[in-house]
Short mmCIF file of C-alpha atoms and ligand atoms in Angstrom, two decimals:
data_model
loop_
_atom_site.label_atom_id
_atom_site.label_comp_id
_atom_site.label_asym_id
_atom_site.label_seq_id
_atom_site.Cartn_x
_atom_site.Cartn_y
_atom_site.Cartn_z
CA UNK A 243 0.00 0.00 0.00
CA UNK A 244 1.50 3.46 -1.06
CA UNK A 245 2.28 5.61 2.32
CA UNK A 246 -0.32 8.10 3.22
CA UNK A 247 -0.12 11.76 1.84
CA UNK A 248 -1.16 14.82 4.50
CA UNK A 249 -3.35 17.16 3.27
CA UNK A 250 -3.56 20.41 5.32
CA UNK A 251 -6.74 22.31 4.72
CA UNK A 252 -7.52 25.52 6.56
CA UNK A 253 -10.96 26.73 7.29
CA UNK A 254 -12.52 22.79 7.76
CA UNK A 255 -15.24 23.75 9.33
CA UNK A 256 -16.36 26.32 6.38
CA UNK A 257 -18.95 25.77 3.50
CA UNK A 258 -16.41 24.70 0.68
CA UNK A 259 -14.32 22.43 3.11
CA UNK A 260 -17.78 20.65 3.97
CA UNK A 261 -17.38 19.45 0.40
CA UNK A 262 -13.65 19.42 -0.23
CA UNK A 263 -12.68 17.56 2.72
CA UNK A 264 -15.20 14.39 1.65
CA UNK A 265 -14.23 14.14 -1.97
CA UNK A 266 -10.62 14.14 -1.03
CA UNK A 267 -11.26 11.13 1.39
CA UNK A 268 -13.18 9.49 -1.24
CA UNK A 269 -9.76 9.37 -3.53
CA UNK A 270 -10.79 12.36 -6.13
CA UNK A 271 -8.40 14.63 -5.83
CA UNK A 272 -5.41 11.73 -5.13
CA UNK A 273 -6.33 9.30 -6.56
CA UNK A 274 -8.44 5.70 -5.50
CA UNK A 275 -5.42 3.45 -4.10
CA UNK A 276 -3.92 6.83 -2.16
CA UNK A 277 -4.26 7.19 1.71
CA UNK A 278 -4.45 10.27 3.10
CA UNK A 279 -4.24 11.71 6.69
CA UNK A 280 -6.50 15.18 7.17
CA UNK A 281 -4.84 17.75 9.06
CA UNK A 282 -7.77 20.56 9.74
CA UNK A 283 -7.16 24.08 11.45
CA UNK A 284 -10.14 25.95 12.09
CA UNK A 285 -10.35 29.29 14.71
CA UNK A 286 -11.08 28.83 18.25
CA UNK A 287 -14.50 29.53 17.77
CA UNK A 288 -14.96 27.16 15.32
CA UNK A 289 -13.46 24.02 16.57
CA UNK A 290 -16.70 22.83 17.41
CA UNK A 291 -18.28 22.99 13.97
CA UNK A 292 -14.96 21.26 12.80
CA UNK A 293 -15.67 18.65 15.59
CA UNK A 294 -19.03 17.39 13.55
CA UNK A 295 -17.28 17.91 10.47
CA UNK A 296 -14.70 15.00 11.33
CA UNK A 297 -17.22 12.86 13.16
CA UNK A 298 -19.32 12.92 9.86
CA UNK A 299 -15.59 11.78 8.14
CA UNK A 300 -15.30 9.32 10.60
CA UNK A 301 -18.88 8.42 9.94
CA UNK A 302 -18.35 7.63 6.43
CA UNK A 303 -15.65 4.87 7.18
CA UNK A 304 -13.47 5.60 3.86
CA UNK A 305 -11.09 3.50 3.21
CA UNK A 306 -8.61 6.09 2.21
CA UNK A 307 -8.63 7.99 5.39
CA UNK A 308 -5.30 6.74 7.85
CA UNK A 309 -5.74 9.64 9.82
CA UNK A 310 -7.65 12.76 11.16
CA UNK A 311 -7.26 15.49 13.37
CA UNK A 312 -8.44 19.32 14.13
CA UNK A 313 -6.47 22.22 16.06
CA UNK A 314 -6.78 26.06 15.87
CA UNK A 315 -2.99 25.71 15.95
CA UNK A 316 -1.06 26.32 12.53
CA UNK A 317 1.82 24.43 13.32
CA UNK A 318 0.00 21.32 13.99
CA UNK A 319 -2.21 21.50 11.32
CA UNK A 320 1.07 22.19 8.74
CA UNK A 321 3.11 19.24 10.42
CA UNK A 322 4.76 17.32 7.75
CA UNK A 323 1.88 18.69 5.22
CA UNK A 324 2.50 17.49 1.22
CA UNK A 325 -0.24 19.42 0.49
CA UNK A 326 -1.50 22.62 2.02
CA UNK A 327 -5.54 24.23 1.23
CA UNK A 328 -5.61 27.79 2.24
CA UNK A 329 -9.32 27.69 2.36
CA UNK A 330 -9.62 29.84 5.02
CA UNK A 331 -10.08 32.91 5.31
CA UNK A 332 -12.19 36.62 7.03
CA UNK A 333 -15.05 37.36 5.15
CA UNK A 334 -15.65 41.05 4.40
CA UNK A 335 -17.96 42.34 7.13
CA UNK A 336 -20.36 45.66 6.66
CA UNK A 337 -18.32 48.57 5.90
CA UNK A 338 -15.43 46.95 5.72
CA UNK A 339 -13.13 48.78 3.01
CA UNK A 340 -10.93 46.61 0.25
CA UNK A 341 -8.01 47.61 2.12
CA UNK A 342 -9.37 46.79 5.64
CA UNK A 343 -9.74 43.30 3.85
CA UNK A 344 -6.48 42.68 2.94
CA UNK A 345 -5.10 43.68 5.68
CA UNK A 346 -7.01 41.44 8.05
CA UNK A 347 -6.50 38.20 5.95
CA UNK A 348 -2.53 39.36 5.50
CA UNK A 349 -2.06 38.91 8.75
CA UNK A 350 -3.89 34.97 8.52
CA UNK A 351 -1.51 34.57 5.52
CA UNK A 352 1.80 35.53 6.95
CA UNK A 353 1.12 33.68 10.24
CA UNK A 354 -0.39 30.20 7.98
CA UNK A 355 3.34 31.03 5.90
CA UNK A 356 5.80 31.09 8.12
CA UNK A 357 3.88 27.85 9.76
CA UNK A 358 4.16 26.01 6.13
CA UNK A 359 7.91 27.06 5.83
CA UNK A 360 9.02 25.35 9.40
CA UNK A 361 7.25 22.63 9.49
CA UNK A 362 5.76 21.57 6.35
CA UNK A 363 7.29 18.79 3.55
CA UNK A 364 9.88 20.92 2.13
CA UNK A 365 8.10 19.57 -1.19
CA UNK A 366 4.85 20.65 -0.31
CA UNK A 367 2.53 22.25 -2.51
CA UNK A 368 -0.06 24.66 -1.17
CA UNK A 369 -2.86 25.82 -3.16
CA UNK A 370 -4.73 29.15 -1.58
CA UNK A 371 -8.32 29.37 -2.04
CA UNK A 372 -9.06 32.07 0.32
CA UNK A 373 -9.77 35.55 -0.44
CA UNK A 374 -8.20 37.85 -2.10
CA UNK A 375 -6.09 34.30 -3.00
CA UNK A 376 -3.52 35.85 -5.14
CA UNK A 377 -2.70 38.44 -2.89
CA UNK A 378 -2.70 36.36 0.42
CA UNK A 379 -0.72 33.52 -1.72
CA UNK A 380 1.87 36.53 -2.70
CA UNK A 381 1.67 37.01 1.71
CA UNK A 382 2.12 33.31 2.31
CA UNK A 383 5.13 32.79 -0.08
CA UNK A 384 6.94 35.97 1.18
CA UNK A 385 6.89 34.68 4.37
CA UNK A 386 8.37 31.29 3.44
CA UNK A 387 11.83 31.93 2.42
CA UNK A 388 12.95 28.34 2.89
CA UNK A 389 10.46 27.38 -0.17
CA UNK A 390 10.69 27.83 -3.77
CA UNK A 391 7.97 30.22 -4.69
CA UNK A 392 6.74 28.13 -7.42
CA UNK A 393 5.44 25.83 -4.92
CA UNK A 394 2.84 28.48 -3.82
CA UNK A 395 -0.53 29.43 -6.42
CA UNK A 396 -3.56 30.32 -5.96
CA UNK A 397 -6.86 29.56 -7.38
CA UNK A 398 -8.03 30.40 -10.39
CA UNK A 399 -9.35 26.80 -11.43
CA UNK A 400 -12.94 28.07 -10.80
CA UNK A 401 -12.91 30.72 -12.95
CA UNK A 402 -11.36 28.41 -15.79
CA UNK A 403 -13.71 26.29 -15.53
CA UNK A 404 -16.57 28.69 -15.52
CA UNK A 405 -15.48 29.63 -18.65
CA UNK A 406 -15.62 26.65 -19.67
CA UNK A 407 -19.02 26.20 -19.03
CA UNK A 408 -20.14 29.13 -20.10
CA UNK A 409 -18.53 28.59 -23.95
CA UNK A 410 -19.72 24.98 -24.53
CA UNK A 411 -23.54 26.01 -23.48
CA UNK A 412 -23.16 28.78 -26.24
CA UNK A 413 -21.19 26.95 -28.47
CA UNK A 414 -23.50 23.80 -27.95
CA UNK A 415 -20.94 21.74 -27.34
CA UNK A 416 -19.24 20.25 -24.45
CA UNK A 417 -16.54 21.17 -22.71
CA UNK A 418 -13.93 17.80 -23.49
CA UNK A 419 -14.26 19.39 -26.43
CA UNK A 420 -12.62 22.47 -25.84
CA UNK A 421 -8.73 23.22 -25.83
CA UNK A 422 -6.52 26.64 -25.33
CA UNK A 423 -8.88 28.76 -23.17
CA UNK A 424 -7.59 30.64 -19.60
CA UNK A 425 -7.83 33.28 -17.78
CA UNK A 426 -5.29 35.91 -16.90
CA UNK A 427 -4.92 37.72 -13.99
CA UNK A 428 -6.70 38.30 -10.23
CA UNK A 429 -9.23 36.18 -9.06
CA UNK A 430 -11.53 38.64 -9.10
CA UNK A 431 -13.86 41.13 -11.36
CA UNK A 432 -11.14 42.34 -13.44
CA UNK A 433 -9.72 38.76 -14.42
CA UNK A 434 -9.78 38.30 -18.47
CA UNK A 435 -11.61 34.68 -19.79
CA UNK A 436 -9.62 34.51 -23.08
CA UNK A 437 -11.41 32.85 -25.50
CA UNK A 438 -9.06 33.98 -28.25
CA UNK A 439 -7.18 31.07 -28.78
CA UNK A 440 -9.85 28.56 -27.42
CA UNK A 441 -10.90 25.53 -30.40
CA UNK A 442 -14.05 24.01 -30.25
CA UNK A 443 -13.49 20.44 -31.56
CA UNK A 444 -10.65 21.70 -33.14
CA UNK A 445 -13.00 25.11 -34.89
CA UNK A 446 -11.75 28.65 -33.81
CA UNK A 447 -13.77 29.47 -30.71
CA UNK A 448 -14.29 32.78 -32.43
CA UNK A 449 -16.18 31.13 -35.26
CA UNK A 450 -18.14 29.20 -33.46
CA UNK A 451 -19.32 32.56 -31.54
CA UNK A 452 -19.64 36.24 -32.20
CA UNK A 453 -17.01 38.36 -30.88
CA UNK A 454 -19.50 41.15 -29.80
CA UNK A 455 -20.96 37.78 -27.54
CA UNK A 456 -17.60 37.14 -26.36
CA UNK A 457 -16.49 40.94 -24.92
CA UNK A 458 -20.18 41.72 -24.10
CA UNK A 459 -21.57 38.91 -22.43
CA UNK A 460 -19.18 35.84 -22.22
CA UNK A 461 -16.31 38.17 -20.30
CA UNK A 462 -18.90 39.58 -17.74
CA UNK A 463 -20.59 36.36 -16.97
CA UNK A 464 -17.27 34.88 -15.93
CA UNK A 465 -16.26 37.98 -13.99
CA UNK A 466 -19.36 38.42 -12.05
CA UNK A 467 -20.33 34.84 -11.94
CA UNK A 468 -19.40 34.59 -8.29
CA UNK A 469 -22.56 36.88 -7.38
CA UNK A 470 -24.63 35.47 -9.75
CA UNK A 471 -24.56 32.10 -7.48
CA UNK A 472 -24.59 34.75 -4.16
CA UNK A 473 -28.12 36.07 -5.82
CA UNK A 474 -29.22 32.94 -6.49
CA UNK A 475 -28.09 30.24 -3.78
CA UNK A 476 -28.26 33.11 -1.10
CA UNK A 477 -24.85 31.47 -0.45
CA UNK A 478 -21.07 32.08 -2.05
CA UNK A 479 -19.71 29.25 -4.77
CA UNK A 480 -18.98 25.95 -2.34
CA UNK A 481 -19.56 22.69 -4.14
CA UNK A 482 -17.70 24.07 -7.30
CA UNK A 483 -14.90 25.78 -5.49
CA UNK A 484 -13.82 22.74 -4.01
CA UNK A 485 -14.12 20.44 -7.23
CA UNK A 486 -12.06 23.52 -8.57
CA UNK A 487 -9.35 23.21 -5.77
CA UNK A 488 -9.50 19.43 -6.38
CA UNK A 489 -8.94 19.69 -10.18
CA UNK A 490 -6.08 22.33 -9.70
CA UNK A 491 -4.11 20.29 -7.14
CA UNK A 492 -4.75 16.97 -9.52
CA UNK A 493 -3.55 18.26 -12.45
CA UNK A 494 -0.78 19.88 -10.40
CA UNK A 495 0.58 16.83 -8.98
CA UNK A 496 -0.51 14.49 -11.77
CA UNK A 497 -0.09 16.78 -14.79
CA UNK A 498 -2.73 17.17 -17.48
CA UNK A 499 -2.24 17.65 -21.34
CA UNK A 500 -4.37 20.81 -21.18
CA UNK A 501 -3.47 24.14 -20.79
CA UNK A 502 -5.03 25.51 -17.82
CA UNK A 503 -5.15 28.23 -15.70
CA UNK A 504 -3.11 28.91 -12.35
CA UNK A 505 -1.96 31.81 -10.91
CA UNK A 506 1.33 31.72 -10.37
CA UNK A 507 4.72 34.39 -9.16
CA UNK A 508 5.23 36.35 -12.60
CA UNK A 509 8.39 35.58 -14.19
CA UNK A 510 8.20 38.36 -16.60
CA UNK A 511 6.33 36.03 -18.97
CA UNK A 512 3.79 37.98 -21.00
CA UNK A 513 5.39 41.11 -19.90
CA UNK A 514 4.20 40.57 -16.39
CA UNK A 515 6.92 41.60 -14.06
CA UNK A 516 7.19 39.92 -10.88
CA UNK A 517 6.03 41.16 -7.69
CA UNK A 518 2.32 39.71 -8.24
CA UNK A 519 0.48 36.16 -8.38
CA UNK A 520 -1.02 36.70 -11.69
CA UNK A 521 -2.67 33.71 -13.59
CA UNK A 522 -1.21 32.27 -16.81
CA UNK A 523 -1.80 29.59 -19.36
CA UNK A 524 0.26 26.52 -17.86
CA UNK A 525 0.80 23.24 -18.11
CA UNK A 526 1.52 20.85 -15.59
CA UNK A 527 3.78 17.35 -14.75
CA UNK A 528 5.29 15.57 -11.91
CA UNK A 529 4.26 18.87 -9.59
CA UNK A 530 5.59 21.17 -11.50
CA UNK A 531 4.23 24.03 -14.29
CA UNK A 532 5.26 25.54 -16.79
CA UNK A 533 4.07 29.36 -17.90
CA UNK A 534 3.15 28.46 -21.64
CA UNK A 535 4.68 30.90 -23.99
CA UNK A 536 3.76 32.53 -27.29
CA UNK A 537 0.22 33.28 -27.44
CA UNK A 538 0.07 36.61 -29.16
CA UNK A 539 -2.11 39.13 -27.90
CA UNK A 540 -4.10 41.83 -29.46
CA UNK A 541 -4.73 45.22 -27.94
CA UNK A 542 -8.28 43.93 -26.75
CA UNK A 543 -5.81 41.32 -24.60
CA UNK A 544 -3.20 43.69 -23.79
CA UNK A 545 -5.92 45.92 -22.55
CA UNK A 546 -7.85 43.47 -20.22
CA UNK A 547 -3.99 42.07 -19.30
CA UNK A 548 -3.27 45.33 -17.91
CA UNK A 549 -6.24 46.32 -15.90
CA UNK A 550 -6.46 43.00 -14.23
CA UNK A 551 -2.09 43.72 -13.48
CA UNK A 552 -2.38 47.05 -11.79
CA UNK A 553 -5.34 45.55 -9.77
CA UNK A 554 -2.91 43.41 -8.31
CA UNK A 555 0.02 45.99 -8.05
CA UNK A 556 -2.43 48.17 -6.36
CA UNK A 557 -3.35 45.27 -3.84
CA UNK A 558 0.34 44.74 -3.17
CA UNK A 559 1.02 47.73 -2.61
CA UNK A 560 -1.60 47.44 0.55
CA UNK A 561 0.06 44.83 2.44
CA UNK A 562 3.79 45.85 1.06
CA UNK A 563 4.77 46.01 4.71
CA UNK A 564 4.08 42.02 4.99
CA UNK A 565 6.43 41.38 1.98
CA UNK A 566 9.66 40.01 2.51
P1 NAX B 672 -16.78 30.08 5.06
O1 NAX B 672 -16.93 31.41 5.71
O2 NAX B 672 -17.94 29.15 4.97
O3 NAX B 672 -15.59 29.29 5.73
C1 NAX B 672 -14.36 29.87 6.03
C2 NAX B 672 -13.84 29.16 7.25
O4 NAX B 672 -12.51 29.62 7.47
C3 NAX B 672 -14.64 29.45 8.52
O5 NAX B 672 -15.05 28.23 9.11
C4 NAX B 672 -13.68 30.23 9.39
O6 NAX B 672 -13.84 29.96 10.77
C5 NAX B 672 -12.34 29.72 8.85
N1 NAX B 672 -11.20 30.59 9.13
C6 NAX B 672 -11.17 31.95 9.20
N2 NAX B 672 -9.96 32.36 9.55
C7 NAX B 672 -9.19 31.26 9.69
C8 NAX B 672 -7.83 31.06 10.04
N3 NAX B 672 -7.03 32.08 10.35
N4 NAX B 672 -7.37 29.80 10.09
C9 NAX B 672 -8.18 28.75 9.81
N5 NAX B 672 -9.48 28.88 9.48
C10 NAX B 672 -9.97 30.13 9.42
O7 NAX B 672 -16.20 30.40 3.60
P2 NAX B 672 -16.14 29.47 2.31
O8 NAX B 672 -17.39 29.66 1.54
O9 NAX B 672 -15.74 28.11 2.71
O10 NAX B 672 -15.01 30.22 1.48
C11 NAX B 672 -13.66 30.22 1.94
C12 NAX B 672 -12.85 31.24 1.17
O11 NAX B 672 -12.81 30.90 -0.21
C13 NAX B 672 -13.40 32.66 1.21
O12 NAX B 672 -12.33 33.56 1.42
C14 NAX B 672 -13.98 32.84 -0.16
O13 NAX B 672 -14.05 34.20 -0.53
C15 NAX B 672 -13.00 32.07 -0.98
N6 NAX B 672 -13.40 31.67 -2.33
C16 NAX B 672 -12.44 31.64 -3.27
C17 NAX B 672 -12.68 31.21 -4.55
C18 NAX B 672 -11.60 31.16 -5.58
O14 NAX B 672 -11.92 30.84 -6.72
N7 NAX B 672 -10.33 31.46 -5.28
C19 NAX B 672 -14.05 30.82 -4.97
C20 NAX B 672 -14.92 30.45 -3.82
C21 NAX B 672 -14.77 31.29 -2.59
O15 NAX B 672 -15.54 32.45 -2.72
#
């Protein structure tokens, strides 16, 4: 039998973890033959919630699981960790500002960091979820100078594969079918779906649907589709979130032939200097990416490129005092 892998996930007893944490015991994210021990933080306050979350694991008698614990202790819950989920994270509260946000979940971030650099795998891969999760992934990695950064990324899975979604309905096909789409930048309302260089079965994306489709409607609809399910669920993106965070760390660890999206430390690809966690077209093997080179891009791309950059500049430059 292989030898169990630790997955860290933060925030356990929150609404995408209540999903996350099951599918990962049930082998989706590691595979079916892979053991895995949990290692949950949660806050003080919500140790109990993570309490019924792990009797309901223990309740479901996987196979996979070889062990399980909770602590509101960072350390602990980063011991020997292969894989870290930065899930966690402080909602914005009424009349709380942008900045007020960043700065509260910095200070999560650089704490969760420096516990990932001391006593983590020094192979480990951690994946942050939370919000503003390029930002607070640019906090963790800054405070874990032991690590490459290129084993830090944060999400932007979801948003790929809301794009995803969104061109096979219109396109009326399915979304196997479709090859060279991402998404550039922040996870957040200025992020650019880039249908550009997306096939469908192998057809131009672009001929399969208008362009005035793609920058009015298609581009929005992934940007804002975040509230969409707020308006509609009454509740933030969970069940999809985590299948998001389990695709990303998959492919991560077990590579894919796709190009997907991740956001990653700019390397100066794409003209995007680094400083930021901005999200590429990459493809994965063995645990590693690689930035995929030479799209061109038009002054539509450039355009969206550059607004969703300077958001991110702009939210560095917020927390610049938690950079190393
Ligand atoms: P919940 O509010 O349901 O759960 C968050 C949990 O994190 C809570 O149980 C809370 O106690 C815990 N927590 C807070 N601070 C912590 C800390 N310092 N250490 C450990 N745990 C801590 O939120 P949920 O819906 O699960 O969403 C979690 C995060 O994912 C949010 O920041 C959310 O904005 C973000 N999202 C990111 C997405 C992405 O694509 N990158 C999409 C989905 C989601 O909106």
């Amino acid at each position: 039998m292989k030898q169990p892998v630790r997955v860290a996930i933060t925030g356990g007893a929150g609404q995408i973890s209540y999903s996350l944490i099951f599918r990962i015991a049930a082998g989706d994210m590691l595979g079916p033959d892979q053991p895995v021990i949990l290692q949950l933080l949660e806050i003080p306050p919500a140790l109990d919630a993570l309490n019924g979350v792990m009797m309901e694991v223990t309740d479901c008698a996987f196979p996979l699981v070889h062990g399980l614990f909770g602590t509101d202790k960072p350390e602990e819950a980063f011991a020997d960790a292969d894989i870290c989920l930065l899930v966690g994270a402080k909602p914005r509260g009424q009349g709380m500002e942008r900045s007020d946000l960043l700065k509260a979940n910095a200070d999560i971030f650089s704490v969760q960091g420096k516990a990932i650099n001391d006593k983590a795998a020094p192979d480990a891969r951690v994946l942050v979820v939370g919000n503003p999760a390029n930002t607070n992934a640019l906090i963790a990695l800054s405070n874990a100078p032991d690590m490459a950064p290129t084993q830090f990324s944060a999400m932007m899975r979801l948003d790929h594969n809301r794009s995803l979604g969104q061109l096979a309905l219109k396109a009326d096909s399915h979304v196997t079918d479709i090859d060279n789409l991402f998404v550039w930048g922040n996870h957040s309302s200025t992020q650019f779906p880039d249908i550009q260089h997306a096939l469908v079965g192998g057809t131009p994306a672009l001929e399969c649907v208008d362009r005035d489709w793609y920058e009015q409607s298609f581009i929005p609809i992934v940007q804002k589709r975040g509230a969409a399910i707020i308006d509609a669920r009454g509740a933030s993106s969970a069940a999809s979130a985590a299948s998001a965070a389990i695709d990303q760390m998959r492919d991560w660890i077990q590579g894919s032939q796709s190009i997907l999206s991740m956001a990653v430390p700019a390397d100066g690809s794409y003209g995007i200097e680094p400083g930021i966690m901005f999200s590429f077209p990459v493809q994965c093997r063995d645990g590693e990416y690689e930035i995929v080179q030479g799209f061109e891009l038009d002054d539509f791309a450039r355009s969206k490129i550059n607004e969703t950059e300077k958001e991110l500049r702009s939210e560095r430059e917020a927390v610049a005092h938690l950079l190393s």
